[in-house]
mmCIF file of C-alpha atoms and ligand atoms in Angstrom:
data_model
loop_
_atom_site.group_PDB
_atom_site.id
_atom_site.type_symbol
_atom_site.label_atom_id
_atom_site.label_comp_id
_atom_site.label_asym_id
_atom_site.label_seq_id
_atom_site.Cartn_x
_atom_site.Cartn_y
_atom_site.Cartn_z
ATOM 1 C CA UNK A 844 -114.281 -104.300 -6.915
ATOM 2 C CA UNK A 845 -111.166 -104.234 -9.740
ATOM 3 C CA UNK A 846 -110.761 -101.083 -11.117
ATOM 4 C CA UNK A 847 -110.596 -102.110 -14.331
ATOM 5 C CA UNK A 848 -111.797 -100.676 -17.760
ATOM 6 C CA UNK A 849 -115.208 -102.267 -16.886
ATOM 7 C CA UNK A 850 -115.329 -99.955 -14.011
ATOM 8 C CA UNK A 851 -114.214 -96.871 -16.241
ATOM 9 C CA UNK A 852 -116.752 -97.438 -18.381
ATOM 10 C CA UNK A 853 -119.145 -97.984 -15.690
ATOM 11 C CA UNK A 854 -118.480 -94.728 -14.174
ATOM 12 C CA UNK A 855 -118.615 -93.271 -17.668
ATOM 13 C CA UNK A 856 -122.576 -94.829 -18.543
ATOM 14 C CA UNK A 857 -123.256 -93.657 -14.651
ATOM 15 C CA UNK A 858 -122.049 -90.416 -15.094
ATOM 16 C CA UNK A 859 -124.052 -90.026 -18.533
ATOM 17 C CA UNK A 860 -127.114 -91.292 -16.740
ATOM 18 C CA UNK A 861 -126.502 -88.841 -13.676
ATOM 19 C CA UNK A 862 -125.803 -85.510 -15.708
ATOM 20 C CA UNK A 863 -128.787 -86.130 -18.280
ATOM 21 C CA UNK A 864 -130.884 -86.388 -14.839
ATOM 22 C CA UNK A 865 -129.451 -83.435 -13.545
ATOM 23 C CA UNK A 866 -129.417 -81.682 -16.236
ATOM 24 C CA UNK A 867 -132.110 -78.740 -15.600
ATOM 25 C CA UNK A 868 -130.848 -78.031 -12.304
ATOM 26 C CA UNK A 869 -127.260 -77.504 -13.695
ATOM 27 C CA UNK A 870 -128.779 -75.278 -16.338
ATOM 28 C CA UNK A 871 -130.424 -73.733 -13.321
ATOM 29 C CA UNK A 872 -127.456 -73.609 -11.645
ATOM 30 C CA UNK A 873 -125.303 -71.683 -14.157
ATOM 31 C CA UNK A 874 -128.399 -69.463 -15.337
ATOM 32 C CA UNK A 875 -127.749 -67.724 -11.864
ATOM 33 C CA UNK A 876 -124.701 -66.641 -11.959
ATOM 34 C CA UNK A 877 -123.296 -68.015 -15.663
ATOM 35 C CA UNK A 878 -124.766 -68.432 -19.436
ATOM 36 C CA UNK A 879 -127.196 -71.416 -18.257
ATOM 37 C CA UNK A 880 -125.513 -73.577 -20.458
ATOM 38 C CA UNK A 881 -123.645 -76.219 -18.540
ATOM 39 C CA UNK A 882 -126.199 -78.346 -17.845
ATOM 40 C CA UNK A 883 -127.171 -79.071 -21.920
ATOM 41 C CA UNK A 884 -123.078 -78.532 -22.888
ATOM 42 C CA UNK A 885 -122.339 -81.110 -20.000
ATOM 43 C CA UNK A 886 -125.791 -83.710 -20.916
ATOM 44 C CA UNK A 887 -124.636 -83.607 -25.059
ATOM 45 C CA UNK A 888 -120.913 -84.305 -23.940
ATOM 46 C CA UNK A 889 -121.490 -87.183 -21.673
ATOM 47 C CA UNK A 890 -124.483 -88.611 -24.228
ATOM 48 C CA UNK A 891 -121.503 -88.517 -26.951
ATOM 49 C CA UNK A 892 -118.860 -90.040 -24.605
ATOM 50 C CA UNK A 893 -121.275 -92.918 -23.738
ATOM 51 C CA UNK A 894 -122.010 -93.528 -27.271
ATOM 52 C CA UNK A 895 -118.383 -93.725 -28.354
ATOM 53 C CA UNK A 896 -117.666 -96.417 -25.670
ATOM 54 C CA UNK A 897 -120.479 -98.572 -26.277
ATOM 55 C CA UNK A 898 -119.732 -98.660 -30.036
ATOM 56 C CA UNK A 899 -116.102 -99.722 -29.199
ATOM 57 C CA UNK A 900 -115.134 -99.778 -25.725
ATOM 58 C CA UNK A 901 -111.200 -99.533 -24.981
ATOM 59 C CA UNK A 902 -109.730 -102.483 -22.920
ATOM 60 C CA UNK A 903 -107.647 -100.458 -20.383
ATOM 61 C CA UNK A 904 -108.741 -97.471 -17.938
ATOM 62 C CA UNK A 905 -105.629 -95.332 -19.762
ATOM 63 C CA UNK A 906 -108.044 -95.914 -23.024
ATOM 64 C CA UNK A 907 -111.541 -95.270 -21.608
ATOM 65 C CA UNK A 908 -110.034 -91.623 -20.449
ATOM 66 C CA UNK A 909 -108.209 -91.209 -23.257
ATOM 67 C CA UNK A 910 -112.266 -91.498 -25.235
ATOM 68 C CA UNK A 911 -113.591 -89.709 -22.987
ATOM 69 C CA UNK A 912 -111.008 -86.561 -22.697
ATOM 70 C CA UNK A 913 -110.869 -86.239 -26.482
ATOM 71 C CA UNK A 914 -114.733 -86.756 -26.986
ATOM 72 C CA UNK A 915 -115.957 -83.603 -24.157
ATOM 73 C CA UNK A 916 -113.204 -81.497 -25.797
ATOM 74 C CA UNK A 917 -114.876 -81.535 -28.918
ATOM 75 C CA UNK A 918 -118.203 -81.923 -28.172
ATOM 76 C CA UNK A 919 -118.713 -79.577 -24.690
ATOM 77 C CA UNK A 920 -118.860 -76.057 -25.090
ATOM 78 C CA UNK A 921 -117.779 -72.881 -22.839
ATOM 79 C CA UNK A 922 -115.005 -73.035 -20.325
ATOM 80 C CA UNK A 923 -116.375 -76.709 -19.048
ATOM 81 C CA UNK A 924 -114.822 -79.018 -22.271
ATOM 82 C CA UNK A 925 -111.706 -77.851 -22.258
ATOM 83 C CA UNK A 926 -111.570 -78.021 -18.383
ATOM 84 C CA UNK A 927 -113.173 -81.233 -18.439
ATOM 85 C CA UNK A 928 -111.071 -82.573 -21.306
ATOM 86 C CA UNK A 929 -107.845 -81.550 -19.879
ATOM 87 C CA UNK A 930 -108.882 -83.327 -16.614
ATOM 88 C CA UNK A 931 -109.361 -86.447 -18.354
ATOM 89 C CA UNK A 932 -106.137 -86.687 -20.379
ATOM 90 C CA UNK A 933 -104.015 -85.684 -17.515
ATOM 91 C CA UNK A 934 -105.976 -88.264 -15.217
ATOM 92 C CA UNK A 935 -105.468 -90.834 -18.669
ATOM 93 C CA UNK A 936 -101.761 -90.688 -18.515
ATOM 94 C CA UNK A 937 -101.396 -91.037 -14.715
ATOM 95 C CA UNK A 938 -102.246 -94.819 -15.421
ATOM 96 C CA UNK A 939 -99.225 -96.407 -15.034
ATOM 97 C CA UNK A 940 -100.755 -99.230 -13.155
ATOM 98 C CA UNK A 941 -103.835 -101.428 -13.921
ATOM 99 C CA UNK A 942 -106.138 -101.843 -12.012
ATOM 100 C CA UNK A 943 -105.583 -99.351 -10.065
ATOM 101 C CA UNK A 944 -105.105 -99.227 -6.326
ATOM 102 C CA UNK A 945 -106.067 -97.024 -3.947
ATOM 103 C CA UNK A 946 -102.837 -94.736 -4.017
ATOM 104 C CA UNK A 947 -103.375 -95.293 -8.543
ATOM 105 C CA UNK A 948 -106.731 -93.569 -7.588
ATOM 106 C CA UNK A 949 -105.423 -90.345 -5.634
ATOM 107 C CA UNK A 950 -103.115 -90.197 -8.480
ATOM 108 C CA UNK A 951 -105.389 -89.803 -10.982
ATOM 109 C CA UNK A 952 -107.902 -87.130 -9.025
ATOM 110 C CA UNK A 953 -104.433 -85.251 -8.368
ATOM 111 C CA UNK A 954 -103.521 -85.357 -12.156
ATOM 112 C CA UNK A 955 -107.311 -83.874 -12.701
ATOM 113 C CA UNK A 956 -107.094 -81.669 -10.265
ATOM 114 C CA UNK A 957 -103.531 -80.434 -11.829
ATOM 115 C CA UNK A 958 -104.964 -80.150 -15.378
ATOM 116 C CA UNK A 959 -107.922 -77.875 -14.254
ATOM 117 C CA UNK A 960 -105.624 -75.695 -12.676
ATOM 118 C CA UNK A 961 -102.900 -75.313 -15.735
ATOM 119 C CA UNK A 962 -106.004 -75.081 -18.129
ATOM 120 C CA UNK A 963 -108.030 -72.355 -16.104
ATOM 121 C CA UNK A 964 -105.595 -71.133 -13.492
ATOM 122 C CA UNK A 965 -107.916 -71.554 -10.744
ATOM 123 C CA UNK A 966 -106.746 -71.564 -7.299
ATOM 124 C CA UNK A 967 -108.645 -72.846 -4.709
ATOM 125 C CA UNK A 968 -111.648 -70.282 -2.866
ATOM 126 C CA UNK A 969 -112.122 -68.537 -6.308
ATOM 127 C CA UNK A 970 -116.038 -70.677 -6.881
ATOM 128 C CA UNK A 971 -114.949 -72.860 -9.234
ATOM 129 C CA UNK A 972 -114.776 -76.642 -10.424
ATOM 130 C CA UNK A 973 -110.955 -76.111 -8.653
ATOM 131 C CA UNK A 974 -113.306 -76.288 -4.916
ATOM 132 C CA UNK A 975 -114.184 -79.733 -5.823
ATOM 133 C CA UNK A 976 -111.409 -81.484 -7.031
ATOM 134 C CA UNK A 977 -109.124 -79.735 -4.891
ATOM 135 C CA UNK A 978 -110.447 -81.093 -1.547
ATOM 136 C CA UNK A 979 -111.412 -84.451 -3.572
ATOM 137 C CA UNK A 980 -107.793 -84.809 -4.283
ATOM 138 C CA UNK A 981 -107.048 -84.087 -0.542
ATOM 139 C CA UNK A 982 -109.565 -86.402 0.716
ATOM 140 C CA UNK A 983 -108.357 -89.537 -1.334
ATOM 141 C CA UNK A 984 -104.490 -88.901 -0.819
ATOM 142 C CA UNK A 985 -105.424 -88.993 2.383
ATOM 143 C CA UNK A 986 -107.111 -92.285 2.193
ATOM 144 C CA UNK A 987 -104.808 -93.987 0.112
ATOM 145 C CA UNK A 988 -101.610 -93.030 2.751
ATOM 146 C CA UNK A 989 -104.124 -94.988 5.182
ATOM 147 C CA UNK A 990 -104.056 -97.864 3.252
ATOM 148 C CA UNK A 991 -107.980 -98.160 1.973
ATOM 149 C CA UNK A 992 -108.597 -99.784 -0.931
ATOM 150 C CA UNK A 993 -109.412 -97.946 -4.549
ATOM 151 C CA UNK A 994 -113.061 -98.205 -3.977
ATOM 152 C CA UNK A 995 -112.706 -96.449 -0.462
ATOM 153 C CA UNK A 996 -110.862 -93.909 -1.591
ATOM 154 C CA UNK A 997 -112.894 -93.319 -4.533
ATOM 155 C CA UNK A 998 -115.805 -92.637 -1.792
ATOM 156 C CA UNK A 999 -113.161 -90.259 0.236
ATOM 157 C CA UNK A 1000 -113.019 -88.583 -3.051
ATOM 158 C CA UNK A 1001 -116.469 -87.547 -4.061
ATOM 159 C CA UNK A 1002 -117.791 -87.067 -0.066
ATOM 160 C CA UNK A 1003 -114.694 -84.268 -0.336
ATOM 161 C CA UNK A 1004 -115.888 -82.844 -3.362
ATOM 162 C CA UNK A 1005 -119.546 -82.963 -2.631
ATOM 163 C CA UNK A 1006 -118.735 -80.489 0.223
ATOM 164 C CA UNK A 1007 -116.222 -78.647 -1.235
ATOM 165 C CA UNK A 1008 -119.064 -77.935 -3.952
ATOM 166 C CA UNK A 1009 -121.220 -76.808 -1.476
ATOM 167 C CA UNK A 1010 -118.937 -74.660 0.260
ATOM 168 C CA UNK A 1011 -119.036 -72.324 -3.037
ATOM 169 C CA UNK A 1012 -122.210 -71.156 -1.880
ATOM 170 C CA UNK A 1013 -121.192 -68.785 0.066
ATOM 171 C CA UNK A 1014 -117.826 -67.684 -1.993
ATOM 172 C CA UNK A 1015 -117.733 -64.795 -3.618
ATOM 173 C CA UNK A 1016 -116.796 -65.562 -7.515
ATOM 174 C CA UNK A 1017 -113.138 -64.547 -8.475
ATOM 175 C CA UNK A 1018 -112.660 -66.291 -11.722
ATOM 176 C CA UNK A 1019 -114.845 -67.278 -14.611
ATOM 177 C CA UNK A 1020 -117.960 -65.964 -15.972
ATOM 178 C CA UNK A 1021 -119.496 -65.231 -12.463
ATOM 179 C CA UNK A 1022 -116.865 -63.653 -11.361
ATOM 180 C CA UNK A 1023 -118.320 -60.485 -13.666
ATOM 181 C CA UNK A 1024 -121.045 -60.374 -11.291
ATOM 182 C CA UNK A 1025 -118.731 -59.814 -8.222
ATOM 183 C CA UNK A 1026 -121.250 -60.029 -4.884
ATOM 184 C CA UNK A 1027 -123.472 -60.672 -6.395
ATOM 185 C CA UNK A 1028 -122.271 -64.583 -7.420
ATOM 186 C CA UNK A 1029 -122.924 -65.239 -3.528
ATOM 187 C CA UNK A 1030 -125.065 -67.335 -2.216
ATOM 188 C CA UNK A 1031 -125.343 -70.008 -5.444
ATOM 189 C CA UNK A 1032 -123.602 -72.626 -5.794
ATOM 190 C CA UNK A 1033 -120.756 -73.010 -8.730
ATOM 191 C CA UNK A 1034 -122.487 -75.210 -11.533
ATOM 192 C CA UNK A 1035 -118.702 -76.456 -12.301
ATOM 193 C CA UNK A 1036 -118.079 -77.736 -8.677
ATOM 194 C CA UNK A 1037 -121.413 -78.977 -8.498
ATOM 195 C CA UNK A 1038 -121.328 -81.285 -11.559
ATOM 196 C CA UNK A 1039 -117.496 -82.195 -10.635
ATOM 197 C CA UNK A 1040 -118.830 -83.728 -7.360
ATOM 198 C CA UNK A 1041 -121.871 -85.677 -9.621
ATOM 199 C CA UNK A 1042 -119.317 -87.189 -11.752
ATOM 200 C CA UNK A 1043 -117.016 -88.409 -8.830
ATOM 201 C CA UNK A 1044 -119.945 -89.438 -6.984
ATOM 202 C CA UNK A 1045 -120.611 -91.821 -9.510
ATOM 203 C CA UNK A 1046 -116.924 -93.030 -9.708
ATOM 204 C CA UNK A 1047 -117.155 -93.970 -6.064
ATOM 205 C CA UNK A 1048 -121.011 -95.877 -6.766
ATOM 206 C CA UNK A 1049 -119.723 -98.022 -9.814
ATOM 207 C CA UNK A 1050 -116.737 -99.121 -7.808
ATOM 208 C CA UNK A 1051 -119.035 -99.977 -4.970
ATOM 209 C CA UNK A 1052 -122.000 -101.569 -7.236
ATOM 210 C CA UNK A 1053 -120.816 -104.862 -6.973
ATOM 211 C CA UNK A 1054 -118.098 -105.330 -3.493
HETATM 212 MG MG1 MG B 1409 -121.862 -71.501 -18.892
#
């Protein structure tokens, strides 16, 4: 699989699909120990983003990130669009190369992973989206200095930050909203991690659709 703008827009339809299904249990999620309102912010971003590429999708994975950074900015609300946007256009402009390869892919997850962390100054253990990408960006570094492919690393990537997300369960919250609640943000798991690991999950599965 060529990761290509097909694939970026792939990942972007999957990830719409994937959020709007998932959409009550992030609500859930971040009614525990947020606002409750990631999961509908997150579902009305990602509906947007997929409607912007279909009705003109860009022709390089620089472009597709570039549509989608801008669109959650202005359409997600809370702490999670400007997160999520900032992870976008810092993972847009670490596209030098197209298609990318597996050490273009660590790249970009590091260039996320920096732009969470200069927008929310997050460090990593504090139950936030930080313990998702952080070990995702790990992971597929990792990967790429063994010499797998972008679609292999992409996998790396999102098995890391599915259990890095569930490792916030036990954390005890230290920055954001839940961090108000002090102990008593333990034992849930951090809605921003957990839909972090949904949308790299389905990074990895459209560059794996069709090996
Ligand atoms: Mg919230």
């Amino acid at each position: 699989m060529i990761l290509d703008a097909d694939w970026a827009i792939r990942w972007m339809m999957a990830a719409r699909q994937e959020v709007a299904a998932q959409r009550d249990y992030l609500i859930d999620l971040d009614r525990r120990i947020g606002d409750g309102d990631h999961g509908e912010n997150l579902d009305r971003g990602f509906c947007r983003v997929g409607a912007v590429l279909e009705a003109d999708p860009p022709s390089s994975v620089q472009g597709v990130l570039t549509v989608v950074a801008k669109t959650l900015m202005s359409t997600v609300g809370g702490a999670a669009g400007p997160l999520y946007g900032t992870a976008f256009l810092r993972a847009a402009k670490s596209c030098a190369v197209e298609p990318l390869t597996g050490a273009g892919v660590a790249d970009l997850i590091a260039a996320a992973l920096e732009g969470i962390q200069a927008r929310g100054k997050a460090e990593r253990g504090e139950k936030t989206m930080v313990d998702a990408w952080g070990p995702a960006a790990d992971a597929a570094r990792a990967a790429a200095d063994a010499g797998l492919d972008g679609p292999a690393v992409l996998r790396a990537a999102a098995d890391a930050a599915e259990e890095g997300a569930r490792a916030t369960e036990p954390m005890k919250a230290t920055k954001g909203r839940a961090s108000y609640l002090g102990e008593r943000s333990i034992g849930h798991l951090d809605p921003g991690s957990a839909s972090s690991a949904m949308i790299l999950v389905q990074a990895a599965r459209a560059a794996e659709e069709h090996r």
